Coordinates of C-alpha atoms in Angstrom, one line a residue:
Chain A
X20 CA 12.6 -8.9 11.2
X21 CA 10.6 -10.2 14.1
X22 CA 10.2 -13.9 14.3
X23 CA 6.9 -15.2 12.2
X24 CA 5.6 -18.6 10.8
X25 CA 5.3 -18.3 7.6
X26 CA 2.0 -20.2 5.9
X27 CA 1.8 -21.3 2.8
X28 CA -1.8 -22.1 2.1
X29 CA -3.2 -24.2 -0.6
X30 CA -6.1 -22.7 -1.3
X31 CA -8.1 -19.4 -0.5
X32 CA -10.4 -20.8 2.1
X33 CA -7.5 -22.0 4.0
X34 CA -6.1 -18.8 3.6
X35 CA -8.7 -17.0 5.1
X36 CA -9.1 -19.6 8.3
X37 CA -6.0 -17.8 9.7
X38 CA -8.0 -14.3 10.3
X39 CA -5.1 -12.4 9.8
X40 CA -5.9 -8.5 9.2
X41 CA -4.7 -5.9 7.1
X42 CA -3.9 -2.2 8.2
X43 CA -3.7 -3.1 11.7
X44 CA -0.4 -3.0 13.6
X45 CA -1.7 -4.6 16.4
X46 CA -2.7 -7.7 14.3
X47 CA -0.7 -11.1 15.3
X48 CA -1.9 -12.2 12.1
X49 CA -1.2 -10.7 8.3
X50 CA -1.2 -11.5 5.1
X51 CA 1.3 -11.2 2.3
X52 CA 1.0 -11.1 -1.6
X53 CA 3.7 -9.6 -3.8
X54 CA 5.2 -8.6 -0.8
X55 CA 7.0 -5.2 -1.5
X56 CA 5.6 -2.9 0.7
X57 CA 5.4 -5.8 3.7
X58 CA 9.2 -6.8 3.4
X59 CA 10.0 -3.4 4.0
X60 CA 7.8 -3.4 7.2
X61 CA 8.8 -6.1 8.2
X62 CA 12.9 -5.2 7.8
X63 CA 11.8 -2.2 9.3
X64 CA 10.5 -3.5 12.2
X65 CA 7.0 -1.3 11.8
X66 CA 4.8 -4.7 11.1
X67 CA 6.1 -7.5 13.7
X68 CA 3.1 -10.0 12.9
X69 CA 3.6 -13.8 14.6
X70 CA 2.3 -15.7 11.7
X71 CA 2.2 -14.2 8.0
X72 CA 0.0 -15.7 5.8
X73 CA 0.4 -16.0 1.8
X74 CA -1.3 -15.2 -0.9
X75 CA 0.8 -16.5 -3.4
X76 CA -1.5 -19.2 -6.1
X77 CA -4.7 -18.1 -3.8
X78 CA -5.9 -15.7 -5.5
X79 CA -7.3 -15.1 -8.7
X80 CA -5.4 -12.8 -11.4
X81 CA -7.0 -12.1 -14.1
X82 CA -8.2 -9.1 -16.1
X83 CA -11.6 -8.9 -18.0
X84 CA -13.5 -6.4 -20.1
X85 CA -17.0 -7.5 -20.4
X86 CA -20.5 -5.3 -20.9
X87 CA -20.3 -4.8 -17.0
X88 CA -16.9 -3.4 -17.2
X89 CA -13.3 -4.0 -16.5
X90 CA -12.6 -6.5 -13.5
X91 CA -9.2 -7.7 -12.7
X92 CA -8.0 -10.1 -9.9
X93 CA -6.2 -8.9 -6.9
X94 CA -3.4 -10.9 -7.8
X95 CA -2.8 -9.5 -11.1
X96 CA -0.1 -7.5 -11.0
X97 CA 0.5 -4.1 -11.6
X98 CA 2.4 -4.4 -14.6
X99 CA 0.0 -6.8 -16.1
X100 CA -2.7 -4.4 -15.8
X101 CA -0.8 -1.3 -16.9
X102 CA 0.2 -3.7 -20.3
X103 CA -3.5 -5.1 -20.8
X104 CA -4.4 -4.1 -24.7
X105 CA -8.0 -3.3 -23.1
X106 CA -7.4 -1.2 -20.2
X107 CA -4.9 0.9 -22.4
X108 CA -7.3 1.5 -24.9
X109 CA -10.5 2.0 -22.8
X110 CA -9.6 3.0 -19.3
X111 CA -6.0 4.5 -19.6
X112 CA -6.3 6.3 -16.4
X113 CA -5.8 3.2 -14.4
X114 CA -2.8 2.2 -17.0
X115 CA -0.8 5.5 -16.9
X116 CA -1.7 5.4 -12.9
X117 CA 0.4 2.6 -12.9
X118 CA 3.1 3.5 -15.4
X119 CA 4.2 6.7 -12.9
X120 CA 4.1 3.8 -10.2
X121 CA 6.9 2.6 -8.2
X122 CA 9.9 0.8 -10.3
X123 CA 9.4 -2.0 -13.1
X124 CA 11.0 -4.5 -10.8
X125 CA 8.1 -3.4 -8.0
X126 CA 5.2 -3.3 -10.6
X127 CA 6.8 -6.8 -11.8
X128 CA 6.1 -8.4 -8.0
X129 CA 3.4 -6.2 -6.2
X130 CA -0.7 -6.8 -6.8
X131 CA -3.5 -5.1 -7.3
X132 CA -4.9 -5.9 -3.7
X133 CA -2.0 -5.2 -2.0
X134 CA -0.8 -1.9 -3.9
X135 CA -4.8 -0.9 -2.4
X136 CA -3.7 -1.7 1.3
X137 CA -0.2 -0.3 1.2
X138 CA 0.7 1.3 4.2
X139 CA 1.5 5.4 3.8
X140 CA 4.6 6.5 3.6
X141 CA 5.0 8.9 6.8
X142 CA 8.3 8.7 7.7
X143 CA 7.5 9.0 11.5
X144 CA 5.1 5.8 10.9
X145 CA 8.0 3.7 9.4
X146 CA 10.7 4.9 11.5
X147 CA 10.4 3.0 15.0
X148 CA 13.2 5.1 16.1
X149 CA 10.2 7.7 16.6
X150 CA 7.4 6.7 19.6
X151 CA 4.7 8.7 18.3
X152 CA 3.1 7.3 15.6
X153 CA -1.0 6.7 16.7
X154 CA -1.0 4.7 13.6
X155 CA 1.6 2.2 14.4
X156 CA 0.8 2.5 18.7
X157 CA -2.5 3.9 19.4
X158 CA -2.3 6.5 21.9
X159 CA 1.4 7.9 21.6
X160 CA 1.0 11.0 19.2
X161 CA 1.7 12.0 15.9
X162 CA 5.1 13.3 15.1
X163 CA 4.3 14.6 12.6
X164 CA 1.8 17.5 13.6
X165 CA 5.1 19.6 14.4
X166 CA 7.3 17.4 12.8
X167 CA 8.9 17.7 9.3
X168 CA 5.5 17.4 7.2
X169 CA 5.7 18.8 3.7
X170 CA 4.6 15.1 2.3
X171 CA 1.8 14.9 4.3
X172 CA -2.2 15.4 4.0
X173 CA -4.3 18.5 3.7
X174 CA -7.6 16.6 3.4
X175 CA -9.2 14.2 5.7
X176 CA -6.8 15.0 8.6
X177 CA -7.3 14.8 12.4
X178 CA -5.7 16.3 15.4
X179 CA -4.0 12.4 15.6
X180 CA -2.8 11.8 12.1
X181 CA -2.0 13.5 8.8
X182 CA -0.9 10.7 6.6
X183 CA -1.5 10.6 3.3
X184 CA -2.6 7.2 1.5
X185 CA -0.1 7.1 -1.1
X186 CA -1.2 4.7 -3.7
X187 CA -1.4 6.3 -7.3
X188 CA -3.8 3.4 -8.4
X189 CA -6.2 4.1 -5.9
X190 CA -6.3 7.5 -7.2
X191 CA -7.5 6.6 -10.4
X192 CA -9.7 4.0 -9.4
X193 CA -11.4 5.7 -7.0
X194 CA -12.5 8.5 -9.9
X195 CA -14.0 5.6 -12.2
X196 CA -16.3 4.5 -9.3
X197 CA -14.3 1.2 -8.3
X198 CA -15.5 -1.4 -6.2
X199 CA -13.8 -4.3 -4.3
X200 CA -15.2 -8.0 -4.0
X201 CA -14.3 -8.8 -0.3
X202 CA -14.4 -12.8 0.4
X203 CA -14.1 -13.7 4.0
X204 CA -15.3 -16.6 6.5
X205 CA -18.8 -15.4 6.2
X206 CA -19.5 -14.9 2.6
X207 CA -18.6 -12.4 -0.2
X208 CA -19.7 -8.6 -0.9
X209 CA -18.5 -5.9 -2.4
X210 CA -17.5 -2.3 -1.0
X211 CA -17.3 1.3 -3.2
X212 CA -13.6 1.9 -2.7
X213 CA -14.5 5.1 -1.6
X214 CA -15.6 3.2 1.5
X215 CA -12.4 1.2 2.2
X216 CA -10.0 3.0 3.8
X217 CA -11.4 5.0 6.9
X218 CA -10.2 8.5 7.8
X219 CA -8.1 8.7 10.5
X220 CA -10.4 10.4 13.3
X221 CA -9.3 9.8 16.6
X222 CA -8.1 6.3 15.0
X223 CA -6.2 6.2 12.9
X224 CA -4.8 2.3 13.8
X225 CA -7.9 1.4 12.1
X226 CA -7.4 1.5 8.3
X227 CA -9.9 -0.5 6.4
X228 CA -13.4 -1.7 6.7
X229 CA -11.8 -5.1 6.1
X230 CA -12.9 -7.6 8.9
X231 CA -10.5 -10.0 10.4
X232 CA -9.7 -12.9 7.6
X233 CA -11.5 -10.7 4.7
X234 CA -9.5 -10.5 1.7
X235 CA -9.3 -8.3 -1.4
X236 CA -10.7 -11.1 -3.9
X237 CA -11.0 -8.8 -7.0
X238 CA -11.5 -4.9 -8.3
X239 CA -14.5 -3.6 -10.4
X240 CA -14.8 -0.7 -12.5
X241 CA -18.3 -0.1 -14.4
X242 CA -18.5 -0.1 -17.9
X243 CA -19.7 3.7 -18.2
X244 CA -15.9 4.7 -17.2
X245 CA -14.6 3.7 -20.4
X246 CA -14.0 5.5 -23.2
X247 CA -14.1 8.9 -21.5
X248 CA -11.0 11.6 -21.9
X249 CA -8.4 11.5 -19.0
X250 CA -5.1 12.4 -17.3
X251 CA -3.4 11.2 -14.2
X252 CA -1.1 14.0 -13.7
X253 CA 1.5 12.9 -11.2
X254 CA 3.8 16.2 -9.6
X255 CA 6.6 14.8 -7.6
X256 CA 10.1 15.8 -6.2
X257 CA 12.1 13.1 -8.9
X258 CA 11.0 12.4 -12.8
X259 CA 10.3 8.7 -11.9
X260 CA 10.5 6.1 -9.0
X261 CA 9.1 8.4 -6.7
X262 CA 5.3 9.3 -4.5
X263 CA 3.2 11.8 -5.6
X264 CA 3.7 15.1 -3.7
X265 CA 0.6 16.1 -5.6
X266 CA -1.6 14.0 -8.4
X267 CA -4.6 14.5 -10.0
X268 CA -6.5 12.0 -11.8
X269 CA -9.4 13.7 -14.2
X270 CA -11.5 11.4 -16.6
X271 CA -14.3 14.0 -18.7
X272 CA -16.7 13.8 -21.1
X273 CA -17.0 16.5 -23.8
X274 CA -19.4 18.1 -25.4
X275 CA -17.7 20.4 -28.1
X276 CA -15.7 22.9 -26.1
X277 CA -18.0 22.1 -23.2
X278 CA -17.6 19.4 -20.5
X279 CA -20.5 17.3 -19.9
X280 CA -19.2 15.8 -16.8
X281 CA -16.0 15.6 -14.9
X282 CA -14.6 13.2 -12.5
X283 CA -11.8 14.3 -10.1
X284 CA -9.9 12.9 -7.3
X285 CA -6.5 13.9 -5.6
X286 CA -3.3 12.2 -4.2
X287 CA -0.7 13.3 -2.3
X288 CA -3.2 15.2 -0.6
X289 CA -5.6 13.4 1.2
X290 CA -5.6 10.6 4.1
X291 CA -7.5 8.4 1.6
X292 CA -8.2 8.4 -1.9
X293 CA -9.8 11.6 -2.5
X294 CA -12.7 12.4 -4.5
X295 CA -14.0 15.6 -5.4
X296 CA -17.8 15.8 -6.0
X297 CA -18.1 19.4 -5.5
X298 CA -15.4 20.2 -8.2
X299 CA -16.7 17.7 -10.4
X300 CA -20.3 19.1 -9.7
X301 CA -19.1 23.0 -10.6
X302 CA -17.0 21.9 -13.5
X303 CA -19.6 20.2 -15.4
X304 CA -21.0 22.4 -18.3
X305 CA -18.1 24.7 -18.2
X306 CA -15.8 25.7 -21.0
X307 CA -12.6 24.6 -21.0
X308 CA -11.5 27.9 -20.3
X309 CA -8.5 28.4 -17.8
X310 CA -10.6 30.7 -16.0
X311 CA -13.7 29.1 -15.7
X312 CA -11.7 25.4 -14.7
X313 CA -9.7 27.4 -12.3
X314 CA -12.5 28.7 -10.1
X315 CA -13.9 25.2 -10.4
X316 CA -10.8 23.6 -9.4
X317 CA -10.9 26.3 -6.2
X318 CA -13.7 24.5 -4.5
X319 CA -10.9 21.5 -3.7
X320 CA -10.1 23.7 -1.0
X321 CA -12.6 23.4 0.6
X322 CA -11.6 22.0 4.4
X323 CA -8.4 21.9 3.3
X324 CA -5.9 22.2 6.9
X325 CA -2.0 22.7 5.4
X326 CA 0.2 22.2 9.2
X327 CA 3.2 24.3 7.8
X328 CA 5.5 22.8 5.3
X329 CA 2.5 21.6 3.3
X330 CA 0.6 24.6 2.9
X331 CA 1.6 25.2 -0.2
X332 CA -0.1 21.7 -1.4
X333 CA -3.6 23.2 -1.0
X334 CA -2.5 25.9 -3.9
X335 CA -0.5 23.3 -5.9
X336 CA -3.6 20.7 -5.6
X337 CA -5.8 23.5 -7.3
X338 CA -3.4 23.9 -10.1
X339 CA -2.9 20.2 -11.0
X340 CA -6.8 19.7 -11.2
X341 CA -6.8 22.7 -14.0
X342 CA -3.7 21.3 -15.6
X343 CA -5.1 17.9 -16.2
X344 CA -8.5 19.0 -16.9
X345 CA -6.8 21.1 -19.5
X346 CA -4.7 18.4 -20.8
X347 CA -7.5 15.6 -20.7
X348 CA -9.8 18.2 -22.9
X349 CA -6.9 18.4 -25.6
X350 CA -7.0 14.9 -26.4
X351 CA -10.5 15.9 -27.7
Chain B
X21 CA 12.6 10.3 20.6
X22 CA 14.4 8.2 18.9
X23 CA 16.0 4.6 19.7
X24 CA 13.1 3.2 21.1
X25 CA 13.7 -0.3 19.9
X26 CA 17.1 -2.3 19.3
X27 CA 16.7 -4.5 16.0
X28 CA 19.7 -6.6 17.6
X29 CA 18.3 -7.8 20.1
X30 CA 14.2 -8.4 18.1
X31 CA 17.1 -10.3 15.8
X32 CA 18.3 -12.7 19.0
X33 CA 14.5 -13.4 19.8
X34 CA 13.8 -14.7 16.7
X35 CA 16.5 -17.5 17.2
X36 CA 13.9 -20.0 17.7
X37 CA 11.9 -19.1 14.6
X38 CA 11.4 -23.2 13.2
X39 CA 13.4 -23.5 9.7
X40 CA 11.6 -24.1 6.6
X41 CA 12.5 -26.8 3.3
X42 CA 12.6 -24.2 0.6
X43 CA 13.4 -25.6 -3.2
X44 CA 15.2 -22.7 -5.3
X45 CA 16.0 -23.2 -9.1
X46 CA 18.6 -20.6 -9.6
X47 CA 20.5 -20.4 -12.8
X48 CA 18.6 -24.1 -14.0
X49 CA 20.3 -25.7 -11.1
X50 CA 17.5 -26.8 -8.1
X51 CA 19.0 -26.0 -4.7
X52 CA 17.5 -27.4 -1.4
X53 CA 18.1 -25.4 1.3
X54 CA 16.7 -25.2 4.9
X55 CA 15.7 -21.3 5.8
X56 CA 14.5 -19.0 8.2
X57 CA 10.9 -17.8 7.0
X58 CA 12.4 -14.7 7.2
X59 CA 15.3 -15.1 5.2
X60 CA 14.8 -13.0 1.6
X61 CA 15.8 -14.2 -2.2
X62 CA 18.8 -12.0 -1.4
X63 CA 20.1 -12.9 1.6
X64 CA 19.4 -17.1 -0.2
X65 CA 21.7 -15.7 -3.0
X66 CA 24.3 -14.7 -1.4
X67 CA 24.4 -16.0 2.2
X68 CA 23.3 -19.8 1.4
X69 CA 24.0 -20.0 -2.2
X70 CA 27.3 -18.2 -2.3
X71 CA 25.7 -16.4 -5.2
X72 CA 27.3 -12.9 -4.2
X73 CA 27.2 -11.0 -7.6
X74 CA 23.4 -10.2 -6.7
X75 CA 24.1 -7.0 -4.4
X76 CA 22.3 -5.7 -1.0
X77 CA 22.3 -1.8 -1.3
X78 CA 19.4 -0.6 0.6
X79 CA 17.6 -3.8 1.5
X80 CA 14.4 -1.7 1.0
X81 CA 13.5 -2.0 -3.1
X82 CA 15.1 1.3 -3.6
X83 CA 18.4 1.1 -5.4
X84 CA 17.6 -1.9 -7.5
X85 CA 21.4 -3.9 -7.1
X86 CA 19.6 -6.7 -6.0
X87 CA 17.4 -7.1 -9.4
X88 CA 16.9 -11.0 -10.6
X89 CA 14.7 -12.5 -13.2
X90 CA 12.0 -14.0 -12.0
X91 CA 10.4 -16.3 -14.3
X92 CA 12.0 -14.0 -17.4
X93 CA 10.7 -10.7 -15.3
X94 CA 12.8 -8.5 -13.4
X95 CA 12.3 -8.2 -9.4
X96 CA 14.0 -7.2 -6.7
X97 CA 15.8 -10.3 -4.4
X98 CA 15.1 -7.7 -1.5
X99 CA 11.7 -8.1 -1.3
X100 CA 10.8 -11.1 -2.2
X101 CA 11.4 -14.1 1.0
X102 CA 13.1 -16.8 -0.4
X103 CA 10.2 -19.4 0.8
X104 CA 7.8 -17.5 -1.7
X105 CA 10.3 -18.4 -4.9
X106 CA 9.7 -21.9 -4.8
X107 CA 8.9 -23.4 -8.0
X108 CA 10.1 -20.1 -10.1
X109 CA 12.8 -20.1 -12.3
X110 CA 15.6 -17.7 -11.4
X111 CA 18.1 -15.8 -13.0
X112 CA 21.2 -14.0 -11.7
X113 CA 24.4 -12.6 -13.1
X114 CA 25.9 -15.3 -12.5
X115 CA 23.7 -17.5 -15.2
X116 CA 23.8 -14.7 -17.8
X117 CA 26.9 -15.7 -19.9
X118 CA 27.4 -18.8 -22.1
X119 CA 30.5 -19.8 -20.7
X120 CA 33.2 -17.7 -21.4
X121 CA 31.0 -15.7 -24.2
X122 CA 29.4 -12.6 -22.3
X123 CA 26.1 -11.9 -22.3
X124 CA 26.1 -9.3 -24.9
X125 CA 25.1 -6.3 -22.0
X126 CA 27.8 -7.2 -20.1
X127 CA 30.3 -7.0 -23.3
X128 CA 28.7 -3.4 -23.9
X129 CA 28.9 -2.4 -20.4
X130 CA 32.4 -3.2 -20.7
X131 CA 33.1 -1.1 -23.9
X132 CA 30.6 1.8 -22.9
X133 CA 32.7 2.0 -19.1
X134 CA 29.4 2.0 -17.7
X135 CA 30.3 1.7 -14.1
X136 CA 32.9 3.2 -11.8
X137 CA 32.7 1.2 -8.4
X138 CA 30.4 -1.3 -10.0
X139 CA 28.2 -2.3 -7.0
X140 CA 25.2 -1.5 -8.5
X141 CA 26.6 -3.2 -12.3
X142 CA 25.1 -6.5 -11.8
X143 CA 21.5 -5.1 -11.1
X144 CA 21.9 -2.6 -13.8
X145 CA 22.9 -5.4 -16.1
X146 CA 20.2 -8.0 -15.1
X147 CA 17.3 -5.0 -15.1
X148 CA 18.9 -3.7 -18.8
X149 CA 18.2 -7.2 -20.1
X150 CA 14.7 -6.6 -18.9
X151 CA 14.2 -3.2 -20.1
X152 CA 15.5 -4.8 -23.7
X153 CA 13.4 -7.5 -24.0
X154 CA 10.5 -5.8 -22.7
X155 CA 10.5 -3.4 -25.9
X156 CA 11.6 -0.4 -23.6
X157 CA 15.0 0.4 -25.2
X158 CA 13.8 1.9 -28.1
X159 CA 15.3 5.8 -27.2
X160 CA 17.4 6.9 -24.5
X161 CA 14.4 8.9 -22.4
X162 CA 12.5 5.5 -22.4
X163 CA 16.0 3.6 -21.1
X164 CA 16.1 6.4 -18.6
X165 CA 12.2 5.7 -17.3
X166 CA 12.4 2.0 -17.4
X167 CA 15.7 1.9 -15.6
X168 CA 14.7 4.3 -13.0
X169 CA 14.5 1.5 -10.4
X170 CA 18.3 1.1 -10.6
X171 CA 20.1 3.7 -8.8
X172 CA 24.1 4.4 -9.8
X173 CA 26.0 6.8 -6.5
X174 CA 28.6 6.9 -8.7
X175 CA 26.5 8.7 -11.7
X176 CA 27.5 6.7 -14.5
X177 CA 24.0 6.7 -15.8
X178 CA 25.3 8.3 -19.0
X179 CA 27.1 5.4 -20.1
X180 CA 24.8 2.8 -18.6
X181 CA 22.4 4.3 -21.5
X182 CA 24.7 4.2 -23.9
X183 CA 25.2 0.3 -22.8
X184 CA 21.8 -0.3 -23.0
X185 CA 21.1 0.9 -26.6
X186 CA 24.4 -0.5 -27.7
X187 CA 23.0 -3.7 -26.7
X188 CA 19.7 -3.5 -27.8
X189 CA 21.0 -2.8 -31.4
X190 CA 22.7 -6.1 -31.2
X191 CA 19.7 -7.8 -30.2
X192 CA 17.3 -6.3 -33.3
X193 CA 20.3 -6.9 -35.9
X194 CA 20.1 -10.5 -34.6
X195 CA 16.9 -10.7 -34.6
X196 CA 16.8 -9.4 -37.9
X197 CA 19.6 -11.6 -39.2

């Protein structure tokens, strides 16, 4: 690891004086919660911050279901949520997002904030053996355009970087409408997470909306999420312990055979959490028909760019939306 | 393409990095130790502590040979830095058995012959307590999902399972008893 002074704040507002910056490997400055993805930058020599900053007993970790919805602290972690009674019974999206998550060690140590800003998983953006990564040095290239890319996006993508966000949470979230409460040196707000994370463009160094110092403080997801009829269906190269190569999280409502409405988003696929509104949009008042969710389902497609080995994600993405629709409207 | 940067010599130019007090309770024993911020759980184990039954496999969270309770939950010592663990009680292999009683997973690892080389035995052992107590040992399929962040080369996962429910058994019929 490069050499960093390591502060251990007492309290939040000390924690944000340092302005360290998230999803920025030119920032001196960074913070670091359950630590699991940022120990293996940092062994890795991707992140080589001068001062890292901690989390730990700063932030707030707890989970709530109230008549606004579910709310949890970024520092609960993901094995707390997954196990909370409430989000099992009324938002088990989020739970079984979590369940076919990393490890139970990992889940055990990482948080909810930090599982959100975890950096993807490009093998040419955590191997400094390559030089061009314009995620990790700005400018330099992306390895992966010709490179080995069978993991890598089909939506969002740029001529300077095809890496996929790979956060199974986000997934989920991002399909109930979540929110994050940002707190930093100039006051609070909250930000759709659709919003968060940027697409790459021509910059893809620049991750976030987060402004130096800003913190993930908490997550929000409105009441009217509950209760509907989901499925995260996770496709992936190993049974457990592994990323998604493909996932689809669906969350419905049902009118006898019918759906009333539909919420869809990808991962595996895109360069940031990836809603759907113009599948969810055909798929409402269909059947549950195979047919009728598969043309549906075909409209995720839609500006989809495979770059060779991942071509046959924009097919496979298509087929997971239909499966979990399917397997969502079963429960019915 | 590749090569681009030597860790060896980012390692020398950290030298200077200023040490830090760090107060580990490991096994109920507090140990004060003066560390590198950079210095993880792990390397405290095994390089300060002499605590070397905890094992580095990857270094990366990946093969799980590291794994340590951490306040009664299982974590991986690879990821966590050792300045971070302050004031959390930790468990290793080393603290499992009662003297010269073994813990009774490590007596049924023993029977079952779940291990060949047995590098990756002590993390197996100190995440199958976890799995146990966390109510996830109820069938093999759910031993084999909860345990998936423990990786065997050696492929003895057949037997570790077998271990697992062995020992779980023991625990209800106590429990019951």
């Amino acid at each position: 690891m490069h050499p960093f002074v390591l502060e251990r704040p007492r309290d939040l507002s000390a924690a944000l004086s340092f302005g360290a910056q998230p999803g920025r490997n030119d920032a001196p400055v960074e913070y670091i919660a359950g630590g699991t993805d940022m120990v293996q930058l940092l062994q890795e020599y991707v992140r080589r911050p001068d001062r890292l900053v901690s989390l730990a007993g700063v932030l707030d970790d707890g989970i709530e279901i109230g008549p606004q919805g579910l709310r949890f602290g970024a520092a609960a972690t993901m094995a707390e949520v997954a196990a909370h009674q409430g989000v099992v019974e009324q938002f088990p999206l989020i739970s079984q997002a979590l369940l076919n998550s990393a490890s139970p060690q990992v889940r055990n140590q990482a948080t909810m904030g930090g599982n959100l800003l975890q950096r993807t998983r490009c093998p040419y953006f955590r191997d400094v053996g390559y030089e061009a990564c314009n995620k990790r040095a700005p400018g330099s290239g992306c390895a992966a355009l010709e490179g080995e890319n069978r993991w890598h996006a089909v939506l969002g993508t740029s001529d300077d970087c095809i890496a996929v966000h790979p956060s199974d949470l986000a997934v989920a979230l991002v399909a109930l409408d979540a929110s994050v409460e940002l707190r930093g040196t100039g006051g609070d707000r909250s930000v759709p997470l659709s919003e968060l994370h940027r697409l790459p463009r021509d910059t893809p160094h620049l991750e976030t909306v987060l402004a130096p110092g800003e913190v993930i403080t908490a997550i929000t997801v409105p009441a009217n999420a509950a209760g509907l009829r989901s499925h995260y269906l996770k496709l992936r190269d190993r049974a457990s312990f592994e990323f998604a190569v493909v996932s689809a999280a669906v969350a419905i409502e049902t009118a006898g055979a019918r759906i009333r409405q539909a919420r869809v988003a990808l991962g595996g696929v895109g360069t940031k959490p990836w809603r759907l509104p113009n599948v969810e949009q055909a798929l409402a008042d269909r059947s549950l028909e195979p047919g009728e969710l598969r043309s549906a389902a075909a409209l995720a497609a839609e500006g989809a760019q495979g770059r060779g080995h991942n071509d046959f994600k924009i097919e496979l993405m298509q087929r997971a939306i239909v499966r979990a629709v399917e397997i969502a409207g079963a429960h019915a | 393409m590749r090569g681009a940067i030597s860790p060896a010599v980012a390692q020398a130019a950290g030298a200077a990095t200023a040490p830090l007090d760090v107060s580990l309770r490991i096994n109920g024993t507090e140990h004060r130790l003066s560390l590198d911020p950079r210095t993880t759980l792990l390397d405290a184990l095994r390089e300060h502590l002499h605590l070397t039954g905890s094992k580095k496999g990857c270094g990366l969270g990946q093969c799980g040979a590291c794994t340590v309770l951490m306040d009664g939950m299982r974590v991986k010592a690879c990821l966590s830095l050792a300045a971070l663990a302050q004031g959390r009680e930790i468990k290793t292999i080393e603290g499992l058995a009662q003297g010269d009683e073994l813990h009774p997973l490590q007596a049924s690892f023993i029977e079952r012959d779940a291990f060949q080389c047995g590098y990756c035995t002590s993390g197996q052992i100190m995440a199958g307590v976890a799995c146990i107590s966390e109510g996830h040992a109820g069938s093999p399929q759910d031993i084999r999902e909860w345990m998936s962040g423990n990786l065997c080369r050696c492929g003895a996962y057949d037997h570790i399972v077998a271990a697992i429910q062995d020992a779980a058994a023991v625990y209800s019929s106590t429990q019951e008893g």
